[in-house]
PDB file of C-alpha atoms in Angstrom:
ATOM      1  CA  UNK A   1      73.221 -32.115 -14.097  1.00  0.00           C
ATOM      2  CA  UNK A   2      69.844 -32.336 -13.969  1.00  0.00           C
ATOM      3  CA  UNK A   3      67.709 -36.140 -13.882  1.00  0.00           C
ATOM      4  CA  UNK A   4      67.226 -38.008 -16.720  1.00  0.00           C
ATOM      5  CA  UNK A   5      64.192 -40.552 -17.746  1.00  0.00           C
ATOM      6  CA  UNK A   6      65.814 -44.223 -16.928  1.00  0.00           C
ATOM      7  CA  UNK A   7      62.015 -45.834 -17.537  1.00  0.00           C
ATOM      8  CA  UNK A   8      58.591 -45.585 -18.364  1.00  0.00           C
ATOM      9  CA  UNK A   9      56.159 -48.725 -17.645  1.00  0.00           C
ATOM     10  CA  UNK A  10      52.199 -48.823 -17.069  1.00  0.00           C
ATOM     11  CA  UNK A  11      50.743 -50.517 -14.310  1.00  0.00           C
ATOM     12  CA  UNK A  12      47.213 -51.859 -13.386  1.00  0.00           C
ATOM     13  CA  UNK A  13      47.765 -50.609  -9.474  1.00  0.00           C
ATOM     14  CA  UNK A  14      50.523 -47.929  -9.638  1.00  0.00           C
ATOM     15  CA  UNK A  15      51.332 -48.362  -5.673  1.00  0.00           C
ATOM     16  CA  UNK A  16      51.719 -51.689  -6.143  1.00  0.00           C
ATOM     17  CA  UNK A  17      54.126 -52.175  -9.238  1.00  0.00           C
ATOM     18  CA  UNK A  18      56.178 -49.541  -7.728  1.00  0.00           C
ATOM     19  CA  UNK A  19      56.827 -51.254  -4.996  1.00  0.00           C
ATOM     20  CA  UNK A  20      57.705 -54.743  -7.029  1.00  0.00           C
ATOM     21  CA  UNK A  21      59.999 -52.905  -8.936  1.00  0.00           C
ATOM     22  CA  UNK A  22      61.471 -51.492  -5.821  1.00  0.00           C
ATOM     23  CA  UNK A  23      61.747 -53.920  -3.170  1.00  0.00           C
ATOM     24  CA  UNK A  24      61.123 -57.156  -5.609  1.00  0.00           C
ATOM     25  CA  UNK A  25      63.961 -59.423  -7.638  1.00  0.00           C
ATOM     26  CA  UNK A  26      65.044 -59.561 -11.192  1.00  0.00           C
ATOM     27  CA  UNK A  27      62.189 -62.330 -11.918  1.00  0.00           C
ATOM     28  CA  UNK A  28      59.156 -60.246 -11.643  1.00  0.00           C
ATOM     29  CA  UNK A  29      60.585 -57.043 -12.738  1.00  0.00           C
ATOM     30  CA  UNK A  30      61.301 -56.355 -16.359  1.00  0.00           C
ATOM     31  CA  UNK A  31      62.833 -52.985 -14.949  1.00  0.00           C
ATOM     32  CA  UNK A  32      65.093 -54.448 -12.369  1.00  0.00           C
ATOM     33  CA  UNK A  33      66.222 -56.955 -15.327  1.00  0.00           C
ATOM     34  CA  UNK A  34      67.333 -53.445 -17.346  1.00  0.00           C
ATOM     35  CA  UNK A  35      69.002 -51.749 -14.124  1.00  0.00           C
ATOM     36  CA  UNK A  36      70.721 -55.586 -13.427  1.00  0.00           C
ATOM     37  CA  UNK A  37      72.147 -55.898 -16.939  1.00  0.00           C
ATOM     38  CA  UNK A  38      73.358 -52.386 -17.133  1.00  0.00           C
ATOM     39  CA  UNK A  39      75.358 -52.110 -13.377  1.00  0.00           C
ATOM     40  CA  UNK A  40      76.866 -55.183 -15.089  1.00  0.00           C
ATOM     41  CA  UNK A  41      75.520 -58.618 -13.993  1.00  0.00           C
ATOM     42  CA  UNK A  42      74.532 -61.290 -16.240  1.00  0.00           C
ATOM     43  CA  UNK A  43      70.893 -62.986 -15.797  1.00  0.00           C
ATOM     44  CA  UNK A  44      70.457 -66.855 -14.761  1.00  0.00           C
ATOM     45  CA  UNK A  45      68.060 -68.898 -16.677  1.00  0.00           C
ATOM     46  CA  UNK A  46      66.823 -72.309 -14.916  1.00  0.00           C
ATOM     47  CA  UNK A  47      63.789 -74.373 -15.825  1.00  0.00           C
ATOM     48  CA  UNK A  48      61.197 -74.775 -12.861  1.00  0.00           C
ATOM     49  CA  UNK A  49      59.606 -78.597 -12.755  1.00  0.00           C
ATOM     50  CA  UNK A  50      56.312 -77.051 -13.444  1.00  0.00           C
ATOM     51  CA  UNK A  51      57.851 -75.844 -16.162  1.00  0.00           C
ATOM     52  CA  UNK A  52      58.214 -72.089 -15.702  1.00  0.00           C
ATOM     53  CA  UNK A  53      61.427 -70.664 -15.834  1.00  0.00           C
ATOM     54  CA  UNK A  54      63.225 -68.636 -12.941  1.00  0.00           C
ATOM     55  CA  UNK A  55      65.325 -66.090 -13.756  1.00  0.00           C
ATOM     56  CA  UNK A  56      68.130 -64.904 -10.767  1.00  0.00           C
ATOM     57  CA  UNK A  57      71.087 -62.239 -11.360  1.00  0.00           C
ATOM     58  CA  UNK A  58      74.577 -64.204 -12.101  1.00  0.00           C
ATOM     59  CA  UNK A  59      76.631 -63.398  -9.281  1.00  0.00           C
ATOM     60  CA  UNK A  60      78.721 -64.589  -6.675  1.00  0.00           C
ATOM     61  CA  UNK A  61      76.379 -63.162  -3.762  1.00  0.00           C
ATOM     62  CA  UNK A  62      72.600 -62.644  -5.688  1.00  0.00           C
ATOM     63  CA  UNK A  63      71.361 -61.161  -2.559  1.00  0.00           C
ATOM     64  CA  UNK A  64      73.902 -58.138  -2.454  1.00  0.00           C
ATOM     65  CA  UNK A  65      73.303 -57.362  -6.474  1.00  0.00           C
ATOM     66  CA  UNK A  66      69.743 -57.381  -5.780  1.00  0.00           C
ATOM     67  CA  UNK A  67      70.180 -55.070  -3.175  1.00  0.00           C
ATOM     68  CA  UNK A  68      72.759 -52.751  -5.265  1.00  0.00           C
ATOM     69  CA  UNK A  69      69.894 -52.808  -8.101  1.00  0.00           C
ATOM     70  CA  UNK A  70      67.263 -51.601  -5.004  1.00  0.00           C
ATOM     71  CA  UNK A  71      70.198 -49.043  -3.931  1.00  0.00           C
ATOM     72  CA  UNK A  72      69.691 -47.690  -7.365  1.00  0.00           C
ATOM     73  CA  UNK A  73      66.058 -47.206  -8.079  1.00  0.00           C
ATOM     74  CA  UNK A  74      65.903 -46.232  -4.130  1.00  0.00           C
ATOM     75  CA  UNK A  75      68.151 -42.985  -4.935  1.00  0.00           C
ATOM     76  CA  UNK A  76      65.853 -42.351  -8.105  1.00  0.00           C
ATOM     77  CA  UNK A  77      62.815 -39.737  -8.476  1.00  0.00           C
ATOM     78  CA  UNK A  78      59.819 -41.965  -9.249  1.00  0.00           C
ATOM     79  CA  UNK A  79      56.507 -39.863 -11.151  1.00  0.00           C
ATOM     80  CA  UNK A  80      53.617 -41.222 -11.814  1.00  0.00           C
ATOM     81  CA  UNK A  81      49.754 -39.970 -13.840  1.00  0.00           C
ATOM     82  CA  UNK A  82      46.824 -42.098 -12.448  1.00  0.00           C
ATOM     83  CA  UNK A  83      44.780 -43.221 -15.484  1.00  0.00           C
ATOM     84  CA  UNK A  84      41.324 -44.306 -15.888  1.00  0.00           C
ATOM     85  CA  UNK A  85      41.332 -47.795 -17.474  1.00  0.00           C
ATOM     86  CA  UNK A  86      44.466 -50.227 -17.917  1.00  0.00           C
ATOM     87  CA  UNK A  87      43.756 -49.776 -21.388  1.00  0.00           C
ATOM     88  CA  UNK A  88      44.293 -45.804 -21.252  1.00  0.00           C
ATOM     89  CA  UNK A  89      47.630 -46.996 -18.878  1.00  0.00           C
ATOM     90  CA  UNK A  90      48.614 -49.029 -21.875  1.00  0.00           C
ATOM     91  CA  UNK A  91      48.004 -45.897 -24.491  1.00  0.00           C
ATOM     92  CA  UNK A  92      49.467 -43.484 -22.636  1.00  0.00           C
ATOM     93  CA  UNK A  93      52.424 -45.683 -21.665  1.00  0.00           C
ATOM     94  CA  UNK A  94      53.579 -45.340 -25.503  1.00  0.00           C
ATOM     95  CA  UNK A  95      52.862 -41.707 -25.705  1.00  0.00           C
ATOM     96  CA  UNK A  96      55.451 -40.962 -22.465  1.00  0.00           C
ATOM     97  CA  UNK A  97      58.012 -43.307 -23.814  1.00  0.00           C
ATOM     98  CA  UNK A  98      58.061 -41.492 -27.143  1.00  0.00           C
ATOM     99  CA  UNK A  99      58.017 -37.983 -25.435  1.00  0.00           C
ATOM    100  CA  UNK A 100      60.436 -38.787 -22.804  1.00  0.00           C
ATOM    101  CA  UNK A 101      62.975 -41.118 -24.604  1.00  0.00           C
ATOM    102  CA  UNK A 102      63.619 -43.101 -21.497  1.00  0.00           C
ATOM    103  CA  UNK A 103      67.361 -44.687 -21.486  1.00  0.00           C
ATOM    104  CA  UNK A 104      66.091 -48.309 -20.333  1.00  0.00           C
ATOM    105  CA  UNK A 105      62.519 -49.151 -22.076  1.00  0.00           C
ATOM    106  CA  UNK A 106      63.868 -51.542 -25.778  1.00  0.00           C
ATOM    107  CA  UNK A 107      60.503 -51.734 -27.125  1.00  0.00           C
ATOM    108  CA  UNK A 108      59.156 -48.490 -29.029  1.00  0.00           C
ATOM    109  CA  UNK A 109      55.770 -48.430 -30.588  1.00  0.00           C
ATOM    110  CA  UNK A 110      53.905 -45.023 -32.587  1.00  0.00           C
ATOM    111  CA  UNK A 111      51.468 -43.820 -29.824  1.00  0.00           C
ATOM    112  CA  UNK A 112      48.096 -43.128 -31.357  1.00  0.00           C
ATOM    113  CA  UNK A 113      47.219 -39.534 -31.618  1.00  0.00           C
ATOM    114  CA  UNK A 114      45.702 -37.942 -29.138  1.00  0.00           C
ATOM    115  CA  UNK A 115      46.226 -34.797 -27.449  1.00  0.00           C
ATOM    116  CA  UNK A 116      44.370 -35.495 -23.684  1.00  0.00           C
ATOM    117  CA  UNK A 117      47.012 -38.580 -23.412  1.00  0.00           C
ATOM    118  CA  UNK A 118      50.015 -36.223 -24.693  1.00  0.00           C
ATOM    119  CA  UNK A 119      49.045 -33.718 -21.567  1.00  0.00           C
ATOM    120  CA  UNK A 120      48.950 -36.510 -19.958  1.00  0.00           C
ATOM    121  CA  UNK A 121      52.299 -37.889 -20.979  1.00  0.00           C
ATOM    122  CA  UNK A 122      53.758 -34.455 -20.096  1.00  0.00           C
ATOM    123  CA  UNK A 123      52.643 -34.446 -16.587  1.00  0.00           C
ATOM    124  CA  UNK A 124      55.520 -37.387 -15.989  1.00  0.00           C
ATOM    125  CA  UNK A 125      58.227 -34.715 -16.792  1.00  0.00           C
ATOM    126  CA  UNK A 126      57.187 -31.962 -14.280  1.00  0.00           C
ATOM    127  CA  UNK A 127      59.770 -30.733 -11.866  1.00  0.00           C
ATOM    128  CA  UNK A 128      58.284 -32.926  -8.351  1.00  0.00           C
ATOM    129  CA  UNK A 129      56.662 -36.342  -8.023  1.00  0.00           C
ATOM    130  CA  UNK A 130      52.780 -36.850  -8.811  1.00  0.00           C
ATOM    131  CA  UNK A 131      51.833 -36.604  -5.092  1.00  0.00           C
ATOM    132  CA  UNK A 132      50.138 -39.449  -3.183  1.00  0.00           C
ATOM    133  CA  UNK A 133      50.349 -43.207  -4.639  1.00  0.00           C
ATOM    134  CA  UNK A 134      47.567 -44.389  -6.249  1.00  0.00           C
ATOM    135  CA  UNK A 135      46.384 -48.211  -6.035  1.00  0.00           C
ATOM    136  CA  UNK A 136      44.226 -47.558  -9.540  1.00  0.00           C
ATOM    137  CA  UNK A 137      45.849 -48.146 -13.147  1.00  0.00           C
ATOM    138  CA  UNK A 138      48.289 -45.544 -14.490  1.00  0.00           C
ATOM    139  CA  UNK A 139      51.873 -44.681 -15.891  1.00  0.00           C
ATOM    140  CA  UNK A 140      55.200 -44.312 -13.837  1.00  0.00           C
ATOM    141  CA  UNK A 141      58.615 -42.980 -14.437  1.00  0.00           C
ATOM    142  CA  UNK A 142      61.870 -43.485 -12.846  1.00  0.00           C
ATOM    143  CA  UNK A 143      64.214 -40.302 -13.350  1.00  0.00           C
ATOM    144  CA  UNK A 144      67.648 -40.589 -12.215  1.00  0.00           C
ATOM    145  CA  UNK A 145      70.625 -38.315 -12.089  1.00  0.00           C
ATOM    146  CA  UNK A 146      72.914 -41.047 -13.422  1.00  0.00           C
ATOM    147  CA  UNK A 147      72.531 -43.954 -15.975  1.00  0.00           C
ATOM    148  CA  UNK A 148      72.736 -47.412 -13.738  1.00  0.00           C
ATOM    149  CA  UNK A 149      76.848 -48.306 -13.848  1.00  0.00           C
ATOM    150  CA  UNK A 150      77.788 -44.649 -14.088  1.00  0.00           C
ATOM    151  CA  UNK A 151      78.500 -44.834 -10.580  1.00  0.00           C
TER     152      UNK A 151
END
């Protein structure tokens, strides 16, 4: 069985969104929300008095589905191309979503043509991890030999 594309995101600091999406909660990850929903948890909506809203997974013991939804993208290849701007991040995001299909990302958009950010885009599906974290702007993926809930 070989691993499959679970997600695609950008990021302005690569090492850093990584690591939210890794070690962080449902609230500030739209990733962790995806990987939450589909091990099958609901998502708690509460309003904040300033307003905001704070969102927590729907369970008996948060804690130990947050940690089940870590377990998950812990056991997962992550890739990643450094880019040079947040706005190349954001192009090339669309153009490695569209080439790799990933199972999680909802929202689809036509990537603008261009063949330096398809090289790019391909780069996310070679065989090993990108190599040392970068803190600069860029595109990750999350491969995975198994859906989240096929467990």
């Amino acid at each position: 069985m070989s691993r499959r594309c679970v997600y695609v995101g950008d990021a302005s600091n690569l090492r850093r969104r990584i690591r939210q999406h890794q070690r962080g909660n449902v609230e500030a990850s739209a990733l962790r929300k995806h990987v939450a929903k589909a091990l099958g948890y609901s998502l708690a909506r509460t309003r904040r008095a300033s307003g905001g809203t704070r969102v927590r997974i729907d369970a008996p013991d948060p804690k130990a589905a947050e940690a089940r939804v870590s377990a998950y993208l812990a056991s997962g290849t992550w890739r990643w191309v450094a880019c040079a701007s947040k706005e190349e991040a954001r192009a090339l995001q669309w153009h490695a979503i569209a080439l790799l299909d990933p199972l999680l990302n909802r929202d689809r958009r036509e990537p603008a043509l261009s063949a330096a950010l398809d090289a790019k885009a391909a780069q996310l599906a070679a065989a090993t991890p990108s190599g040392e974290s970068v803190e600069g702007p860029g595109v990750y993926a999350l491969f995975h030999m198994q859906p989240p809930g096929a467990e």
